[in-house]
Amino acid sequence: MTEEELSEAIAGATGPLRILGGGTRPIGRPVDGALLSTAALSGIVDYEPGALTLVAKAGTPVAEIETALAAEGQRLPFEPMDHRGLLGTQGTPTIGGIVAANVSGPRRIQVGACRDFLLGVRFVDGRGRVLKNGGRVMKNVTGYDLVKLMAGSRGTLGVLSEVSLKVLPRPAETATLRFTGLNEESAIKAVTAALGSPFEVTGAAHMQGATLLRLEGFGESVRYRARALQDLLASFGKAEVLPDEIETWQALRDVAPYHSRTGDVWLYSVTPTEAPALAGQLRGHGALDVIFDWGGGRLWVLAPEGQDMRQTNLRGHATLIRASKETRRRLPVFQPEPVPIQKISQDLRAKFDPRGILNPGLMEHIP
Amino acid sequence: MDMPAPDARIMALKPALVARLREVLPHDAVIEDEAETRAYECDALTAYRCPPLAAVLPSSTQEVSDVLRICHEMGVPVVPRGSGTSLAGGALPTADSVILGVSRMTDVLETDYENRFIRLQTGRTNLSVSGAVEEEDFFYAPDPSSQLACAIAGNIAMNSGGAHCLKYGVTTNNLLGVTMVMMDGEVVEIGGAHLDAAGYDLLGLICGSEGQLGVVTEATLRILRKPEGARPVLMGYDSNEVAGQVVSDIIKAGVLPVAIEFMDRPCIRATEDFAHAGYPDCEALLIVEVEGSDAEIDEQLDVILQIARKHNPVELRESGSAEESAKIWLGRKSAFGAMGQINDYMCLDGTIPVSQLPYVLRRIGEMSREYGLGVGNVFHAGDGNMHPLILFDANKPGDLELCEAFGADILRLCVEVGGCLTGEHGVGIEKRDLMVSQFAPDDLDIQMAVKDVFDPKWLLNPAKVFPLAASATRRAA
């Protein structure tokens, strides 16, 4: 498939389209429509390790990109999650899918989200026009930043055909500090103190009784910061310093503890200090388990199927990541927006997709 | 540079408009006297001046909302203004517009070290944000050169960067939430103290929209704990190619310096005459700074110095003290002032892929000879954001126009090699008419469609960003 063919397919569409990359992240209100996949629009277009930039077609498998980056000692810094285990999907995750859903993992707390590393996009709008915004350079304020708007718009404003990303060097070494036995409140206090230190923590989580802090960089630097954090957090107990723990961070990234457990999965974004109380409140409403990432700012909540776990007066937002189609039709998947914001979202959709054919309803709640 | 002719209907409204504005604002917050409005006739792009119809200085979101509602009802254009430090004419008024200045809105509303954010009114200056959290050893990362004067409102409007964004990112990467007033006076909240947007990333859309989508009155910004220390190293090379290769090799080696600054010979000579920083007389000079504890800095500098030596530097100077560090930075920080001593100058802001650096510098040198105008280059090399400074004589008829033509050629060159017109200053009026070299008509149309959503009557900062011909029908509608 070429970008032109994608454009023709959209221009010639006579009804709703269900847009897929690799089809591994069926998040949102179910869409009825003809399938349009960008998987065939694949390949790395340009990679300049010395400039930390990579350009790839939207359907390029993430694995292909990670392999190319690894060969040059680099990586996607925002640590995108692989949703297959959690959502029970097959298929091949694509870079376009990651961008369309603005997928970021534990390192987001230190380096930023997927959208922060997205330098440019090419996409086809609902009229079939091929459009571009941003570019392949790191600093660019030329015109409006539609790059950010496209990240996380889940194919409802346009279908991505190509993305440019900033990448970063892979660190020489990694170490993990692990506390065990802290209650949630102490755990969040400990990771908060760590994140408020100058020691550049690149992961801060509390999962299944373990409180985890990740350090990355050159060897001496990692060892120095590990000692400094042990001292800083001595009042919380003695932290073990473990080398690597790649699997542990991958398990957190992919929310592995919920893979084999039944139940809906909700994702909360809040300020870290609010997290322990929120977790308590959610348990009161039936939550089965809570995992804390992003220093407590992100909560993965396992909940009984079909139950509305959205808290009113939440300062932050909640997304229903895993649930049956019926539940995703009945409950809002995304945080309901205040009326003026809802209007802006609707008006933007009407401009980008006047016929309303791109993933219609996916990000809306239609009661 | 063309600006739309002032609308006689709006000019005639002035007495009625001022009377209505005075109903919602204190007397001294509405400026209508022609001698006083002159204070708002330009920003830091001083070649273009035009006093506004009136200027208002609200103190709260509510007052901003009242002003915008009145202007919306009366169909009067509004030009938002932070501190007026835009180098792109982003805050240049038209004769039929009201300047809305946020300079009285400087309060810190909330400081939260545990959750690492500060919420404030956007008239506050960039440097005083860091000042407000300094006692706890925190700072706000984006640091544009104008940080002593520039307001957060303007930083958000232009998505400002700075010397340290290779590591910390630009404004959009450090902005968590805003309170924004729409042109019709409606107040909206976007984002908050938590991370990432719930629906569309409207925060990302607003940041860098040059005051055309709404007036941001309050902002929640991410604050960070200060690093334990920082240390620069200075390197001089005989050619731009070699210096460019050093930059690329450092990045490839896995070190992420907090800043990599580059100066070429004309710039080195000018700053040396002006600031006496003791820079070597060479073709290209790099300042590379890393952060951390002393031991961490040593570890990173080992890697960097090895690379530097491999490329046969004419000078390699490590800093052994805070004084020496300050001296290394002295020339770089006074570069603009030094060039200003020689002549009037225009500062450009294009970005290029780092690999194109030697070619672009060579082409700029050739063009400099063709145009007969001097040019010095100083820029953030790690991210390819160039700041060529073109020297001209404002008193010599035709020199400004010649300089602008030269500047336009350089920016077109940036686009040709895969870069862009502006890395951190914004489009404003300065690069407005060059937008067609970077964007196809449809690319501009979809951006203008976004403005249609936020400001259907095109009253907010209307004659900026988009070529006048491209926006004509929308502005007239």
Short mmCIF file of C-alpha atoms in Angstrom, two decimals, chain A residues 151-316:
data_model
loop_
_atom_site.label_atom_id
_atom_site.label_comp_id
_atom_site.label_asym_id
_atom_site.label_seq_id
_atom_site.Cartn_x
_atom_site.Cartn_y
_atom_site.Cartn_z
CA ALA A 151 -0.89 11.73 18.84
CA GLY A 152 -3.63 10.05 20.83
CA SER A 153 -6.43 10.95 18.42
CA ARG A 154 -6.86 7.25 17.62
CA GLY A 155 -7.58 7.57 13.94
CA THR A 156 -10.58 9.84 14.50
CA LEU A 157 -9.00 12.95 12.93
CA GLY A 158 -6.97 11.31 10.21
CA VAL A 159 -5.15 8.12 9.33
CA LEU A 160 -1.43 8.32 9.97
CA SER A 161 0.75 7.37 7.03
CA GLU A 162 4.20 8.33 8.36
CA VAL A 163 5.69 9.45 11.67
CA SER A 164 9.03 11.00 12.67
CA LEU A 165 10.37 10.37 16.11
CA LYS A 166 13.14 11.57 18.34
CA VAL A 167 15.06 8.62 19.81
CA LEU A 168 17.65 8.44 22.59
CA PRO A 169 20.74 6.44 23.46
CA ARG A 170 20.32 3.19 25.34
CA PRO A 171 21.99 3.51 28.74
CA ALA A 172 25.17 1.57 29.47
CA GLU A 173 23.75 0.20 32.73
CA THR A 174 20.52 -0.14 34.67
CA ALA A 175 19.90 -0.76 38.34
CA THR A 176 16.72 -1.20 40.35
CA LEU A 177 16.19 -0.32 43.98
CA ARG A 178 13.57 -2.54 45.59
CA PHE A 179 11.82 -2.04 48.91
CA THR A 180 9.50 -4.75 50.09
CA GLY A 181 6.70 -4.57 52.60
CA LEU A 182 5.84 -0.88 52.35
CA ASN A 183 2.17 -0.06 52.51
CA GLU A 184 0.77 2.02 49.65
CA GLU A 185 1.01 5.30 51.49
CA SER A 186 4.67 4.79 52.47
CA ALA A 187 5.49 3.46 49.03
CA ILE A 188 4.17 6.60 47.33
CA LYS A 189 5.99 8.77 49.89
CA ALA A 190 9.25 6.94 49.13
CA VAL A 191 8.97 7.21 45.34
CA THR A 192 7.88 10.85 45.68
CA ALA A 193 11.02 11.62 47.68
CA ALA A 194 13.09 9.84 45.03
CA LEU A 195 11.48 11.75 42.17
CA GLY A 196 12.06 15.01 44.01
CA SER A 197 15.78 14.24 44.30
CA PRO A 198 18.45 15.15 41.75
CA PHE A 199 19.13 11.45 41.05
CA GLU A 200 17.17 11.09 37.81
CA VAL A 201 14.90 8.16 38.50
CA THR A 202 13.57 6.67 35.23
CA GLY A 203 10.93 4.42 36.75
CA ALA A 204 9.02 4.67 40.03
CA ALA A 205 6.36 2.09 40.82
CA HIS A 206 4.62 0.05 43.48
CA MET A 207 3.50 -3.35 42.23
CA GLN A 208 2.49 -6.46 44.15
CA GLY A 209 4.15 -5.44 47.40
CA ALA A 210 7.40 -4.27 45.80
CA THR A 211 8.35 -0.63 45.60
CA LEU A 212 10.64 -0.08 42.63
CA LEU A 213 12.97 2.69 41.52
CA ARG A 214 14.99 2.49 38.31
CA LEU A 215 18.30 4.19 37.55
CA GLU A 216 19.91 4.25 34.11
CA GLY A 217 23.15 5.67 32.72
CA PHE A 218 26.88 5.12 32.83
CA GLY A 219 28.05 2.57 35.41
CA GLU A 220 29.70 4.86 37.95
CA SER A 221 26.78 7.25 37.81
CA VAL A 222 24.22 4.48 38.36
CA ARG A 223 26.15 3.12 41.36
CA TYR A 224 26.60 6.58 42.82
CA ARG A 225 22.89 7.41 42.55
CA ALA A 226 21.85 4.03 43.93
CA ARG A 227 23.90 4.69 47.07
CA ALA A 228 22.61 8.25 47.31
CA LEU A 229 18.99 7.06 47.05
CA GLN A 230 19.54 4.34 49.65
CA ASP A 231 20.76 7.05 52.02
CA LEU A 232 17.98 9.46 51.14
CA LEU A 233 15.30 6.81 51.68
CA ALA A 234 16.87 5.08 54.69
CA SER A 235 13.83 5.90 56.83
CA PHE A 236 11.72 3.62 54.58
CA GLY A 237 13.98 0.64 55.24
CA LYS A 238 16.91 -0.87 53.41
CA ALA A 239 16.45 -1.04 49.66
CA GLU A 240 18.06 -3.89 47.76
CA VAL A 241 19.99 -2.78 44.70
CA LEU A 242 19.43 -5.20 41.85
CA PRO A 243 21.16 -5.15 38.47
CA ASP A 244 18.87 -4.70 35.46
CA GLU A 245 15.51 -6.27 36.39
CA ILE A 246 14.52 -5.86 32.72
CA GLU A 247 11.72 -8.42 33.14
CA THR A 248 10.26 -6.62 36.14
CA TRP A 249 10.01 -3.31 34.28
CA GLN A 250 8.62 -5.08 31.24
CA ALA A 251 6.01 -6.72 33.44
CA LEU A 252 5.06 -3.33 34.80
CA ARG A 253 5.03 -1.77 31.33
CA ASP A 254 2.72 -4.48 30.00
CA VAL A 255 0.71 -4.84 33.24
CA ALA A 256 1.59 -8.54 33.31
CA PRO A 257 -0.01 -9.29 36.72
CA TYR A 258 -3.45 -8.80 35.12
CA HIS A 259 -2.83 -10.91 32.00
CA SER A 260 -4.27 -14.09 33.43
CA ARG A 261 -6.81 -12.52 35.78
CA THR A 262 -10.36 -11.79 34.69
CA GLY A 263 -11.90 -8.40 35.21
CA ASP A 264 -12.03 -5.01 33.54
CA VAL A 265 -8.92 -2.82 33.59
CA TRP A 266 -9.13 0.91 34.24
CA LEU A 267 -6.28 3.35 33.87
CA TYR A 268 -6.19 6.45 36.05
CA SER A 269 -3.99 9.52 35.70
CA VAL A 270 -3.86 11.68 38.85
CA THR A 271 -1.36 13.58 40.97
CA PRO A 272 0.76 11.08 42.93
CA THR A 273 -0.17 12.31 46.40
CA GLU A 274 -3.84 11.63 45.66
CA ALA A 275 -3.12 8.05 44.60
CA PRO A 276 -3.25 6.13 47.92
CA ALA A 277 -6.60 7.65 48.91
CA LEU A 278 -7.99 7.05 45.44
CA ALA A 279 -6.86 3.42 45.57
CA GLY A 280 -8.64 3.02 48.90
CA GLN A 281 -11.79 4.57 47.47
CA LEU A 282 -11.68 2.29 44.42
CA ARG A 283 -11.26 -0.80 46.62
CA GLY A 284 -14.32 0.38 48.49
CA HIS A 285 -16.13 0.24 45.15
CA GLY A 286 -14.99 -3.28 44.46
CA ALA A 287 -11.56 -2.88 42.83
CA LEU A 288 -9.66 -6.16 42.93
CA ASP A 289 -6.12 -4.87 42.59
CA VAL A 290 -4.17 -1.68 41.99
CA ILE A 291 -0.71 -1.20 40.47
CA PHE A 292 0.98 2.19 40.82
CA ASP A 293 3.27 3.51 38.09
CA TRP A 294 4.64 7.00 37.31
CA GLY A 295 5.49 7.65 40.93
CA GLY A 296 1.85 7.06 41.84
CA GLY A 297 0.49 9.26 39.06
CA ARG A 298 -0.76 6.30 37.03
CA LEU A 299 -2.98 3.60 38.52
CA TRP A 300 -3.75 0.32 36.78
CA VAL A 301 -6.98 -0.86 38.40
CA LEU A 302 -8.41 -4.37 38.07
CA ALA A 303 -12.17 -4.25 38.62
CA PRO A 304 -15.22 -6.48 38.42
CA GLU A 305 -16.53 -6.81 34.87
CA GLY A 306 -19.06 -4.30 33.70
CA GLN A 307 -18.89 -2.13 36.78
CA ASP A 308 -18.59 1.66 36.42
CA MET A 309 -15.42 2.53 38.35
CA ARG A 310 -15.23 6.15 37.27
CA GLN A 311 -15.05 8.38 40.31
CA THR A 312 -16.85 11.69 40.27
CA ASN A 313 -14.93 14.83 41.27
CA LEU A 314 -11.72 13.21 40.06
CA ARG A 315 -8.84 15.60 39.50
CA GLY A 316 -7.33 13.76 36.56
#
